[in-house]
Backbone as a chain_set.jsonl record, in Angstrom:
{"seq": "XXXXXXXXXXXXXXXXXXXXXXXXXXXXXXXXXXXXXXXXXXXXXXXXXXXXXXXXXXXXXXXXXXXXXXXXXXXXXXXXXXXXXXXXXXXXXXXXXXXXXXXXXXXXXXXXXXXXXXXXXXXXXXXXXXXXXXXXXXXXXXXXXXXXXXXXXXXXXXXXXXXXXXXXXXXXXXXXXXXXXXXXXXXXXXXXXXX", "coords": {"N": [[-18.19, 31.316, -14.297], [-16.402, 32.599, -12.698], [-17.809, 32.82, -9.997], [-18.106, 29.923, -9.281], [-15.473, 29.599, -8.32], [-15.119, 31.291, -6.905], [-17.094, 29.957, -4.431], [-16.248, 27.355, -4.704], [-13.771, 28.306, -2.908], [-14.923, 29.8, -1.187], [-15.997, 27.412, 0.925], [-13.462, 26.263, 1.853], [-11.799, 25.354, 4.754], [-10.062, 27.255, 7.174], [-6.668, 26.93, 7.458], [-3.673, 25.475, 9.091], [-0.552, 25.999, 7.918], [0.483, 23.1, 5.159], [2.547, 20.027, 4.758], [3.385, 17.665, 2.703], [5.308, 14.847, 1.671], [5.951, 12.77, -0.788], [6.853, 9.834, -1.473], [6.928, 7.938, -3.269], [7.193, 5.169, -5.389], [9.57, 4.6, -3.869], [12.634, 3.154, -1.953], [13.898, 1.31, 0.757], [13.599, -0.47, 4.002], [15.461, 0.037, 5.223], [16.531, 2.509, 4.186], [13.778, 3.678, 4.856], [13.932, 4.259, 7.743], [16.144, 5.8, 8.397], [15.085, 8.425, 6.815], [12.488, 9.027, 8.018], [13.594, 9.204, 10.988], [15.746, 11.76, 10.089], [13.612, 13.233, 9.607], [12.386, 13.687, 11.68], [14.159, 14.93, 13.333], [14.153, 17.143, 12.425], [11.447, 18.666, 13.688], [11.36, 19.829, 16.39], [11.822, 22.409, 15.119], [9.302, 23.206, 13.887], [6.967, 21.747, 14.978], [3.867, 22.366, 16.017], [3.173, 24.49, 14.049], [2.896, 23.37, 11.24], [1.117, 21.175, 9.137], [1.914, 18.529, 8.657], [2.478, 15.244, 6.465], [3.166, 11.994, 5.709], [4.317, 10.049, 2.953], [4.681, 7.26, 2.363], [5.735, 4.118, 0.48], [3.41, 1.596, 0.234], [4.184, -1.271, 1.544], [5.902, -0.291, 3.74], [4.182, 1.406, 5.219], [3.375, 0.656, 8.045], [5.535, -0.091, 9.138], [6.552, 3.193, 8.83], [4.515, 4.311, 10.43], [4.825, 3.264, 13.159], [7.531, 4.148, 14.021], [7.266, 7.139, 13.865], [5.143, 7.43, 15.289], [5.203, 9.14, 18.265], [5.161, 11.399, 17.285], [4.719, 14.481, 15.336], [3.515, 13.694, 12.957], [1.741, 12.848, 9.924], [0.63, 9.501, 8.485], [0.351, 8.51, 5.373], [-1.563, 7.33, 2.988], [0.019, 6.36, -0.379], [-2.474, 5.546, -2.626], [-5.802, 4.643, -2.995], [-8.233, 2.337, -3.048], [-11.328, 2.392, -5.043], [-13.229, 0.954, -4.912], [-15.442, -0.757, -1.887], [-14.524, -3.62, 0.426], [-13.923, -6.64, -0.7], [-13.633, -9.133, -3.764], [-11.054, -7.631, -4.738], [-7.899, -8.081, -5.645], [-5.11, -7.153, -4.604], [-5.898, -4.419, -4.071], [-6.821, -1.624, -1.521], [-8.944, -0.868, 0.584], [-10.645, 2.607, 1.72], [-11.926, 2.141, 4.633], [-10.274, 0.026, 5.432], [-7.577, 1.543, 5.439], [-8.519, 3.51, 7.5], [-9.056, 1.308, 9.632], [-6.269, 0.316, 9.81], [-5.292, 2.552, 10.775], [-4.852, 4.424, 9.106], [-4.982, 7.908, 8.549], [-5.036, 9.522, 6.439], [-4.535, 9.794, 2.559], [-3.757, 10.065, -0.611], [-5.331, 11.106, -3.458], [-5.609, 10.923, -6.789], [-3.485, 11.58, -8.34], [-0.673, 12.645, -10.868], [0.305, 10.72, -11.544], [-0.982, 8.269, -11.142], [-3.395, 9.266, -12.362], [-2.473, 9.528, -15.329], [-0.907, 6.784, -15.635], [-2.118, 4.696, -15.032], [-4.575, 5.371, -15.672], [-6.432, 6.368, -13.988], [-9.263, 8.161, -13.722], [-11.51, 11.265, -13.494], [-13.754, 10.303, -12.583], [-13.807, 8.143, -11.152], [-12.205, 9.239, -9.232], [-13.545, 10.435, -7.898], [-15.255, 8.619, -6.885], [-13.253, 7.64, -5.4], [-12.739, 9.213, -3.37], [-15.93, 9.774, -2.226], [-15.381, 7.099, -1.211], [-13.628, 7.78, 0.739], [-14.563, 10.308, 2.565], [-17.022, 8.844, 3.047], [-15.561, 6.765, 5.196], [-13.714, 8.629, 7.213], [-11.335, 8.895, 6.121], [-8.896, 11.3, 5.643], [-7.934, 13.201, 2.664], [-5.574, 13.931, 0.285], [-5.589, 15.643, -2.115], [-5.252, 15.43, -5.477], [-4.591, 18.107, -8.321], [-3.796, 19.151, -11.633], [-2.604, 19.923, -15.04], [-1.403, 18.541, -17.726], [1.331, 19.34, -20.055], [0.629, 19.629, -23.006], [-1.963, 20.822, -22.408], [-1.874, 22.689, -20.879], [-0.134, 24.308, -22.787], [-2.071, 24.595, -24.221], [-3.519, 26.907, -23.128], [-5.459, 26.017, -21.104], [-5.583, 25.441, -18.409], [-6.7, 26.335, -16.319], [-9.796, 25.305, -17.154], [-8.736, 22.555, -16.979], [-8.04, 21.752, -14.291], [-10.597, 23.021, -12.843], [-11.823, 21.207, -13.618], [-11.317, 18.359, -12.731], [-11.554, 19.309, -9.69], [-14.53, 19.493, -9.774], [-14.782, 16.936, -10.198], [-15.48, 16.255, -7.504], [-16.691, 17.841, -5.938], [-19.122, 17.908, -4.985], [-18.815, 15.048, -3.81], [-18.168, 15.641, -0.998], [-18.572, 15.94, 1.961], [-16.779, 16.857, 4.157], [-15.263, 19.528, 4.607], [-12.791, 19.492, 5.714], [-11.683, 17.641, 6.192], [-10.139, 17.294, 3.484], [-7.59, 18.381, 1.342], [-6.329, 20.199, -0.885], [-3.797, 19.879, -3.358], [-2.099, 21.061, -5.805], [-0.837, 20.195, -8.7], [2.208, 21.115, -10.724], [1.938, 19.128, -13.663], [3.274, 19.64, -15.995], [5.398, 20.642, -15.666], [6.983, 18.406, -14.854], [9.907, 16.692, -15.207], [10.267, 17.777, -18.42], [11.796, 20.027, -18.525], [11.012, 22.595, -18.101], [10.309, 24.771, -15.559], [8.211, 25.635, -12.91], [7.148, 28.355, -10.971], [7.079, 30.38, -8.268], [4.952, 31.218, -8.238], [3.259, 29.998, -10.125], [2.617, 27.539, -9.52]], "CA": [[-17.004, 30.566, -13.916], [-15.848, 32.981, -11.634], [-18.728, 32.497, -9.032], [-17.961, 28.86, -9.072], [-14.349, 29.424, -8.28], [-15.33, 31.622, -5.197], [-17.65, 29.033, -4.003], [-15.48, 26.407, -4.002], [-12.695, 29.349, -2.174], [-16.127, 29.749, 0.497], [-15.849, 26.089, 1.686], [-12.188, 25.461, 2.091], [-11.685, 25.97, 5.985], [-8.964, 27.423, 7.251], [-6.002, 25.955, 8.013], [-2.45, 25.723, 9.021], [0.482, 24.993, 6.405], [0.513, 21.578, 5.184], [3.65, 19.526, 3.836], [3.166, 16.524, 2.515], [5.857, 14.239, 1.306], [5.559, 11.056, -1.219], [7.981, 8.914, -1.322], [6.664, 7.388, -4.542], [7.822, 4.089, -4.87], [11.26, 4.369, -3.405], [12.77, 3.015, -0.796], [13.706, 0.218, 1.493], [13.013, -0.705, 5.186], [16.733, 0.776, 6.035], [16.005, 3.713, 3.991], [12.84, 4.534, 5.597], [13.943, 4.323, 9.071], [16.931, 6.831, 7.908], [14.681, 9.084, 6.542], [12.167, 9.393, 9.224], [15.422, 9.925, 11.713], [16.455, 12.703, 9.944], [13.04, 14.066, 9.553], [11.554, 13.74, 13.458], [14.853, 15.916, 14.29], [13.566, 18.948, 12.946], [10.466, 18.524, 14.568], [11.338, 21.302, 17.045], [11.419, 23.748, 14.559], [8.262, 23.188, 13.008], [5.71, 21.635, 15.494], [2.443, 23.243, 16.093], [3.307, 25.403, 13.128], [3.029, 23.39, 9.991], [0.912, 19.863, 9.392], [2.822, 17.677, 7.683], [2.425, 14.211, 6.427], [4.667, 11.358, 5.039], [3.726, 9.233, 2.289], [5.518, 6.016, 2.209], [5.372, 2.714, -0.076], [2.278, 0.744, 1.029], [4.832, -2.021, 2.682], [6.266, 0.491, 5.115], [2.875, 1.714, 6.274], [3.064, 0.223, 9.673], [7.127, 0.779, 10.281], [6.855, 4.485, 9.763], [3.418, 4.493, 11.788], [5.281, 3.028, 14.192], [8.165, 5.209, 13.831], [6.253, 8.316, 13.891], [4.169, 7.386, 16.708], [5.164, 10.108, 18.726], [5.838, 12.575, 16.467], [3.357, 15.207, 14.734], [4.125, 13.567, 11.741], [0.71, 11.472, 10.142], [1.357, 8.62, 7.831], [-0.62, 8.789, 4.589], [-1.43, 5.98, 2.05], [-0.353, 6.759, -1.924], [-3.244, 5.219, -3.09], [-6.98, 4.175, -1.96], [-9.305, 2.187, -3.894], [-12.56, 3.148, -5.195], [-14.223, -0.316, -4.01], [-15.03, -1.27, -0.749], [-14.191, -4.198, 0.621], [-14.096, -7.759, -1.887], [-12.534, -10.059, -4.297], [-10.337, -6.649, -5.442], [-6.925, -8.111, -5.832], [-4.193, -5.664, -4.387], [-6.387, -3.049, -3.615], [-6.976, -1.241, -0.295], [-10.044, 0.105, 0.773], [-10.847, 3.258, 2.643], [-11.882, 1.325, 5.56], [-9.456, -0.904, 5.694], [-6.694, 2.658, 5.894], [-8.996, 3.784, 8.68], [-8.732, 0.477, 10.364], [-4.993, 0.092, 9.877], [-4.762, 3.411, 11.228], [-3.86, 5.511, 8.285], [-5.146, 8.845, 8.43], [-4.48, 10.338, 5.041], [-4.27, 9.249, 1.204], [-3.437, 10.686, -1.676], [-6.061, 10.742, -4.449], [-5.981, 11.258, -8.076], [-2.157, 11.975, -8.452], [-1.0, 12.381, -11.716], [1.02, 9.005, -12.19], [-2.202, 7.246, -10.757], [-4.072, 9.574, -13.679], [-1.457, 9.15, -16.609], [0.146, 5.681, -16.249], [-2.921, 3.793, -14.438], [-5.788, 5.416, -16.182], [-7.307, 7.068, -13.006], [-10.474, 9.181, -14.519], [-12.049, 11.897, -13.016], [-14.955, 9.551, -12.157], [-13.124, 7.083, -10.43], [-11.243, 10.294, -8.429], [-14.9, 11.108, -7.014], [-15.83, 7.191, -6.25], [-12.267, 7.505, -4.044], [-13.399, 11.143, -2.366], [-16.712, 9.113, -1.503], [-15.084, 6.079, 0.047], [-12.243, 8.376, 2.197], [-15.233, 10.646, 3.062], [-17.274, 7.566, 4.453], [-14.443, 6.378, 5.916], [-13.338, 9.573, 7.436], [-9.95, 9.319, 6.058], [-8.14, 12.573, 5.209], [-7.592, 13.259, 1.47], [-4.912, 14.91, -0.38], [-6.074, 15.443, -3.813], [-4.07, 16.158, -6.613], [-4.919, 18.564, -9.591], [-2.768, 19.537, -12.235], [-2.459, 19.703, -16.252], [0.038, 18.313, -18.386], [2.097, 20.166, -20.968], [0.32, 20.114, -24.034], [-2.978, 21.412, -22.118], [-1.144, 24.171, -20.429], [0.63, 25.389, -23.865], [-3.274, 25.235, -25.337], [-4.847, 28.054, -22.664], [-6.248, 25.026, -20.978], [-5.209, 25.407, -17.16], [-8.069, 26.398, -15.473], [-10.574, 24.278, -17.632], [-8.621, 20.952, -16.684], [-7.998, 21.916, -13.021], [-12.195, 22.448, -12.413], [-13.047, 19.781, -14.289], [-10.824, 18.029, -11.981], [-12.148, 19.409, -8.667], [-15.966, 18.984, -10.047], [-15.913, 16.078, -10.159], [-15.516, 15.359, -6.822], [-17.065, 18.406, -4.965], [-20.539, 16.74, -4.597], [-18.867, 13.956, -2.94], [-16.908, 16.148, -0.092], [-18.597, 16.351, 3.084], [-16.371, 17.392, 5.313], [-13.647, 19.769, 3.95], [-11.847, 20.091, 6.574], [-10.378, 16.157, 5.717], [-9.568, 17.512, 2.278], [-6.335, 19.295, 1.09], [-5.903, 20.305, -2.53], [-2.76, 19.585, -4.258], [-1.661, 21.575, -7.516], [0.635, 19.827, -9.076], [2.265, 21.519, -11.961], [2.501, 18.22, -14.161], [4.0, 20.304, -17.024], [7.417, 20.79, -15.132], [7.375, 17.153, -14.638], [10.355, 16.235, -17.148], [10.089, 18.409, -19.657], [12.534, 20.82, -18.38], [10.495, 23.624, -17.885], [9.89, 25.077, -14.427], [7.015, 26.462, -12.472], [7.45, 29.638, -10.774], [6.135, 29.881, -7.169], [3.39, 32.251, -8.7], [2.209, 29.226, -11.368], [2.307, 26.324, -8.418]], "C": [[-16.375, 31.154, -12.654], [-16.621, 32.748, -10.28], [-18.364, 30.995, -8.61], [-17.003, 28.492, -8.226], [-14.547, 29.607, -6.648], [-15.855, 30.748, -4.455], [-16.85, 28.114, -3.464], [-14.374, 27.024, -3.018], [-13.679, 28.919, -0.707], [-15.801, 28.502, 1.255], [-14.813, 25.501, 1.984], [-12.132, 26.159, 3.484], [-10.174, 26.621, 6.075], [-7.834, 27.075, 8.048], [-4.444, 26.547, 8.045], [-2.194, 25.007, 7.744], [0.353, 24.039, 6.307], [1.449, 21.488, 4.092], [3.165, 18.321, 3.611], [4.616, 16.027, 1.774], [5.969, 12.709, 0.876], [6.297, 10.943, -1.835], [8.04, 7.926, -2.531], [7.028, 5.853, -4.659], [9.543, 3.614, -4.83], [11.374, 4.372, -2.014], [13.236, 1.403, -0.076], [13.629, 0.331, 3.207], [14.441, 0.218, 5.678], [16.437, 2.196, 5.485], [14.921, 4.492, 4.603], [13.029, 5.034, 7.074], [14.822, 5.682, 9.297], [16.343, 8.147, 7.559], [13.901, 9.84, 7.694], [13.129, 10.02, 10.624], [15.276, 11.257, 11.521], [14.904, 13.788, 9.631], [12.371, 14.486, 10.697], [13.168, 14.808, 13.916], [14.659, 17.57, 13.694], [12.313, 19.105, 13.166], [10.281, 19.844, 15.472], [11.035, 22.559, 16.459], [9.553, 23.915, 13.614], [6.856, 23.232, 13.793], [4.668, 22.894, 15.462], [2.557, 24.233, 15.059], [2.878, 24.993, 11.683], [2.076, 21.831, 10.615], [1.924, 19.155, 8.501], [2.594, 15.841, 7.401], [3.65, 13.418, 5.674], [4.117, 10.088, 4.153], [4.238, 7.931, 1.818], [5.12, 5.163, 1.06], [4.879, 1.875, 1.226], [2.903, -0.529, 2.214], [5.286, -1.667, 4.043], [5.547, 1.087, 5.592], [3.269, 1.764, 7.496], [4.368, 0.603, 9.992], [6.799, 2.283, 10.558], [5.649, 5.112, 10.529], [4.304, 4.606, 13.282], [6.08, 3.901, 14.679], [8.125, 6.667, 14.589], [5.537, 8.484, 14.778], [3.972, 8.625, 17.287], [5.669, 11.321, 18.343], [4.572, 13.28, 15.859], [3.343, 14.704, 13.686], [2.348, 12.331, 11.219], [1.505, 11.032, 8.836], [-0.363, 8.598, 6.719], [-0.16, 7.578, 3.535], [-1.204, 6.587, -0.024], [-1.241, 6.857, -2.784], [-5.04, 4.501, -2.346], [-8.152, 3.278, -3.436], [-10.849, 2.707, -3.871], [-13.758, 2.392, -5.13], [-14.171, -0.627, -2.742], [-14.884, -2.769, -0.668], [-14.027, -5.562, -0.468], [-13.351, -8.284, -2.268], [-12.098, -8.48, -5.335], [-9.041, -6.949, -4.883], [-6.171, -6.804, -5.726], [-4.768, -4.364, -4.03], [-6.524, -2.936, -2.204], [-7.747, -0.275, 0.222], [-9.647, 1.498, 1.95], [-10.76, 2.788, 4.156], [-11.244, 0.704, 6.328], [-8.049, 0.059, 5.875], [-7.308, 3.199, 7.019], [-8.901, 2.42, 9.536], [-7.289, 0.279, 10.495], [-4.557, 1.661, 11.037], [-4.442, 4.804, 10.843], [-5.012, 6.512, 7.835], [-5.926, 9.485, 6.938], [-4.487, 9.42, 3.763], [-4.24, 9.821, 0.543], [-5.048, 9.885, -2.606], [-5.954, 11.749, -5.754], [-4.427, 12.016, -8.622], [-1.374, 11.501, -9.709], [-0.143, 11.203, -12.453], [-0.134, 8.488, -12.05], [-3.486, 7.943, -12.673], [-3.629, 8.989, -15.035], [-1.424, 7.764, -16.572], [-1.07, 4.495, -16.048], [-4.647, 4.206, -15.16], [-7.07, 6.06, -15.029], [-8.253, 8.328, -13.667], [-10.947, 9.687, -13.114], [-12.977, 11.565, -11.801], [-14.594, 8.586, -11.132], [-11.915, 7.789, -9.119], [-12.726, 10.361, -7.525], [-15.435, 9.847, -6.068], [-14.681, 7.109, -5.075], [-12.671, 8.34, -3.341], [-14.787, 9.881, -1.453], [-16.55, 8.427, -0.856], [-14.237, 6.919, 1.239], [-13.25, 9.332, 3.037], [-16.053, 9.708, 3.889], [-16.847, 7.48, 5.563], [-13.865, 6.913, 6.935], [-11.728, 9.181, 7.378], [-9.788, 10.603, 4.926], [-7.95, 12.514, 3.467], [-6.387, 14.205, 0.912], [-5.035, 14.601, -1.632], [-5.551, 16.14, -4.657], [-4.973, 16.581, -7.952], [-3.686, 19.078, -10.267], [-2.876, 19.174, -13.935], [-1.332, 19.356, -16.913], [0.355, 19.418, -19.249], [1.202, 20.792, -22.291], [-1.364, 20.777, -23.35], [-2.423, 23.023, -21.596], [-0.576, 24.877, -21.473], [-0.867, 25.775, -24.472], [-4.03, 25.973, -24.451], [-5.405, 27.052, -21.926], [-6.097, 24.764, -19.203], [-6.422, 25.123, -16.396], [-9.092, 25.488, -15.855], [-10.194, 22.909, -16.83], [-8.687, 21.305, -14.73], [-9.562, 21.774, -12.425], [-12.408, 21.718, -12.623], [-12.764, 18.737, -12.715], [-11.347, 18.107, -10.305], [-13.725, 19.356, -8.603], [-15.986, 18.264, -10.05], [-16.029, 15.469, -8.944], [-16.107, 16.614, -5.602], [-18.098, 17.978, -4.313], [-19.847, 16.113, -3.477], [-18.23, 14.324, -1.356], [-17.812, 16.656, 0.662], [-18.272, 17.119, 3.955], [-14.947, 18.014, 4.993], [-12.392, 20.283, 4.666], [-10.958, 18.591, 7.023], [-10.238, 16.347, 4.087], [-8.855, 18.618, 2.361], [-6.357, 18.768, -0.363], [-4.744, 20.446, -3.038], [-2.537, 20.277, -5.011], [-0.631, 21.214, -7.327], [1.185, 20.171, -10.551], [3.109, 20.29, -13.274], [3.258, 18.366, -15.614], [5.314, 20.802, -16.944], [8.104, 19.545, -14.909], [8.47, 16.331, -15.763], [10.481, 16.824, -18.056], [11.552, 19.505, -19.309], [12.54, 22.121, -17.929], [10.268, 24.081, -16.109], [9.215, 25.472, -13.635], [7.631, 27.429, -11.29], [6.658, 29.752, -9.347], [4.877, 30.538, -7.324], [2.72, 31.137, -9.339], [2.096, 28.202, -10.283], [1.67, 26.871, -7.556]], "O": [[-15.914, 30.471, -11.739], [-15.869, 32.438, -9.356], [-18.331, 30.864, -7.387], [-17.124, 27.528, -7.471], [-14.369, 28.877, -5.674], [-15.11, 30.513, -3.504], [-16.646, 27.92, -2.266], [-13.984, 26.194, -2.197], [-13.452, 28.212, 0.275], [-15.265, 28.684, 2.348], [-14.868, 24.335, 2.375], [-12.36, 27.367, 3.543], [-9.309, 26.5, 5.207], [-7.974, 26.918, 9.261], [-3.994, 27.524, 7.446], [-2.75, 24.208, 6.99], [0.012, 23.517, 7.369], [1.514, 22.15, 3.055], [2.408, 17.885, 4.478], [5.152, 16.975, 1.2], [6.05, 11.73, 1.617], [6.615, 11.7, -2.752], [9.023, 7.22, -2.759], [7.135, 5.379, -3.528], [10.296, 2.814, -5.384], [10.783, 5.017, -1.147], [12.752, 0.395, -0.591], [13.604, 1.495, 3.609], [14.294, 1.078, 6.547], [16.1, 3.055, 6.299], [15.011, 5.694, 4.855], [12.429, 6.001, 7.545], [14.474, 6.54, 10.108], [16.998, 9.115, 7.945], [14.298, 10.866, 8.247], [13.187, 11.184, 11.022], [14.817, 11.993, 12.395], [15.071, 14.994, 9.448], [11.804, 15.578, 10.728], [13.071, 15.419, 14.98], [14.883, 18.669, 14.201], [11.983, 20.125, 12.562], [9.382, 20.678, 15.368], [10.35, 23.482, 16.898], [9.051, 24.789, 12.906], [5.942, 24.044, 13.645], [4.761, 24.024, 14.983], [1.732, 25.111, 15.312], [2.533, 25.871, 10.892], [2.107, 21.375, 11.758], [2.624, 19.7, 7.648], [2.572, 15.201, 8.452], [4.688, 13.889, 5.208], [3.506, 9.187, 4.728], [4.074, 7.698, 0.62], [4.038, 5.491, 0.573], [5.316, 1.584, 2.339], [2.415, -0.759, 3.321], [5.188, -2.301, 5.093], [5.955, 1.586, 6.641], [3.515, 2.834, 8.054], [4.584, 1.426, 10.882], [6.715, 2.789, 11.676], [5.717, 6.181, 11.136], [4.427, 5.503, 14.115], [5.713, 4.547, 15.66], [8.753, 7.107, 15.552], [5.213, 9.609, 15.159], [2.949, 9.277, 17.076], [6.426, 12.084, 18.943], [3.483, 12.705, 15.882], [2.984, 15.631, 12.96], [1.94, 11.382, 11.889], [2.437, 11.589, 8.257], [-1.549, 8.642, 7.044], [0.938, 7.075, 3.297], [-2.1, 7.064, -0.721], [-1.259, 7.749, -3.632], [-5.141, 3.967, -1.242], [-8.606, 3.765, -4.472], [-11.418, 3.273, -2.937], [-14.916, 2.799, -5.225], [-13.062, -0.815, -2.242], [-15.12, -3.333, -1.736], [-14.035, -4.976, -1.551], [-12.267, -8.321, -1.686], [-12.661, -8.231, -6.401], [-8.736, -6.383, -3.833], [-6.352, -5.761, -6.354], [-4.1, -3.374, -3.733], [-6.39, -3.962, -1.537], [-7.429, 0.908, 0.341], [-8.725, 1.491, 2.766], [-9.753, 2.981, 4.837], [-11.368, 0.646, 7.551], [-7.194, -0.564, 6.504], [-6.42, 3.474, 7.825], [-8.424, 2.82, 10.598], [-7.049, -0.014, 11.666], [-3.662, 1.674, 11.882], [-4.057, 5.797, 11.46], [-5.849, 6.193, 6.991], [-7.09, 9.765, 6.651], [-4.441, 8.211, 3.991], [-4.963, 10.754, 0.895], [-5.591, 8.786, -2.5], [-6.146, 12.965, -5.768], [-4.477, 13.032, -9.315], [-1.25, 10.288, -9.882], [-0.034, 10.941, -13.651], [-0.514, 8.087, -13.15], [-4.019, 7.314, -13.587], [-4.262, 8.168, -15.699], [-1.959, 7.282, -17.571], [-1.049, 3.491, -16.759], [-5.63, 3.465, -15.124], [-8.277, 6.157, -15.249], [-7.726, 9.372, -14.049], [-10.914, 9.094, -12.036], [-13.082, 12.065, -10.681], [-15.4, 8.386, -10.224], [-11.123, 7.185, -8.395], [-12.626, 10.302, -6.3], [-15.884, 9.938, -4.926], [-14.967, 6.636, -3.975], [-13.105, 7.845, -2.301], [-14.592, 9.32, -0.375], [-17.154, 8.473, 0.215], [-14.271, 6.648, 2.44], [-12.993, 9.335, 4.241], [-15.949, 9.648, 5.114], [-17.314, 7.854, 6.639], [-13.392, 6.133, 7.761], [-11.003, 9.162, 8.372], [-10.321, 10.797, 3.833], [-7.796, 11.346, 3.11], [-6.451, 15.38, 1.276], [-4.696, 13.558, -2.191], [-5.394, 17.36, -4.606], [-5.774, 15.849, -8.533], [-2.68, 19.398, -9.634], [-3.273, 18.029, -14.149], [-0.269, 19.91, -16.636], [-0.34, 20.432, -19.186], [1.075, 21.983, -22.572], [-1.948, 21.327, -24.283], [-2.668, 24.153, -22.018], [-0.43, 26.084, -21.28], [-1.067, 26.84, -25.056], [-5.24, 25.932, -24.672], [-6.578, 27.269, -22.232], [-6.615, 23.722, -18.802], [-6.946, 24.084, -15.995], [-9.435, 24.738, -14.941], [-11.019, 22.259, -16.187], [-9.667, 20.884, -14.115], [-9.898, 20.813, -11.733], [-13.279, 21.122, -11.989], [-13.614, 18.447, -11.874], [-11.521, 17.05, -9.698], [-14.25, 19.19, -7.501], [-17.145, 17.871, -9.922], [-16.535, 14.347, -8.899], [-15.965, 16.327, -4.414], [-18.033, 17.675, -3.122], [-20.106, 16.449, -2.321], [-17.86, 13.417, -0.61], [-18.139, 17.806, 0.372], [-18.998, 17.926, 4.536], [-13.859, 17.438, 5.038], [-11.467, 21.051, 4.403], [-10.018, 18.438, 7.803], [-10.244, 15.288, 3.46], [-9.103, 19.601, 3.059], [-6.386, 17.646, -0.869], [-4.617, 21.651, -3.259], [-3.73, 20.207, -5.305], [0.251, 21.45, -6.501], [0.688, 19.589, -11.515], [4.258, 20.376, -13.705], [3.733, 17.418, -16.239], [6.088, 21.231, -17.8], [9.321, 19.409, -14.787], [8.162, 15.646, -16.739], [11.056, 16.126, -18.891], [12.337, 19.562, -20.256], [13.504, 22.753, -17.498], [9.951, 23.053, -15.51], [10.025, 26.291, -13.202], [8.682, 27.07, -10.759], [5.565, 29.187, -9.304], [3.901, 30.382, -6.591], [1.499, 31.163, -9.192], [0.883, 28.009, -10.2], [1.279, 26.234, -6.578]]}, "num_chains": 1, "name": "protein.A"}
């Protein structure tokens, strides 16, 4: 297990800080513009120092593209489907975020896991299309509560990043996530040592 761990350690390049911020689904068109605002003015202090992305609701895509334009700031999609192109109602391919423009996506985040049924398997079929595609990934791992009280951290977390190492080309458009989904609500807190 431990060999495995290093391995996957070996292939992560190295990189500056990265922020990401998702916006989940909140928000409106006045809100976003507000937000952005107040986040392009500390800009100065940060540039060339930190990457940072901004994860909007899928409608405001293109404003805070626009927005953002000239700012270090990239614009990342919440969600990506795990089909390309077709009769897939509401979905939004890889492809079709590299044609729009959009950089970045979140994959496998654990509302998309929990509430939507996002499996492991269906985390690796997204990795494959954003790899294609060459859009950026930010991939979320993380255990809920009752796995974390049973000793169960590390187990769910690999499983989690197995199943999508295979599919990862180029890891220098992937960023790994831990998200400690056991502070989510519950009351409890994670510690900057456990995140």
């Amino acid at each position: 297990e431990a060999s495995s761990s290093r391995s996957l350690i070996a292939m992560a390049p190295e990189r500056k800080p990265f922020v990401g911020g998702n916006w989940k689904s909140n928000g409106t068109v006045e809100s976003a513009k507000v937000l952005c605002k107040a986040l392009m003015s500390g800009v100065p202090a940060w540039r060339n120092k930190v990457d940072v992305v901004v994860c909007p609701i899928l409608p405001q895509l293109s404003l805070v593209k626009k927005i953002t334009t000239k700012s270090p700031f990239k614009v990342c999609a919440q969600n990506v489907s795990a089909s390309s192109e077709g009769a897939f109602t509401g979905e939004v391919s890889a492809s079709q975020l590299r044609d729009f423009g959009v950089q970045w996506t979140l994959i496998g985040h654990s509302e998309r896991r929990t509430k939507y049924g996002e499996t492991d398997a269906i985390t690796a079929e997204k990795m494959e299309k954003c790899q294609a595609a060459g859009v950026s990934v930010i991939f979320c791992i993380g255990e809920q509560l009752e796995e974390r009280e049973s000793g169960k951290t590390d187990e769910v977390n690999k499983r989690q990043l197995e199943a999508v190492v295979d599919k990862v080309k180029d890891w220098k458009k992937v960023v790994i996530a831990y998200e400690p989904v056991w502070a989510i609500g519950t009351g409890k807190v994670a510690s900057p040592d456990q995140a």
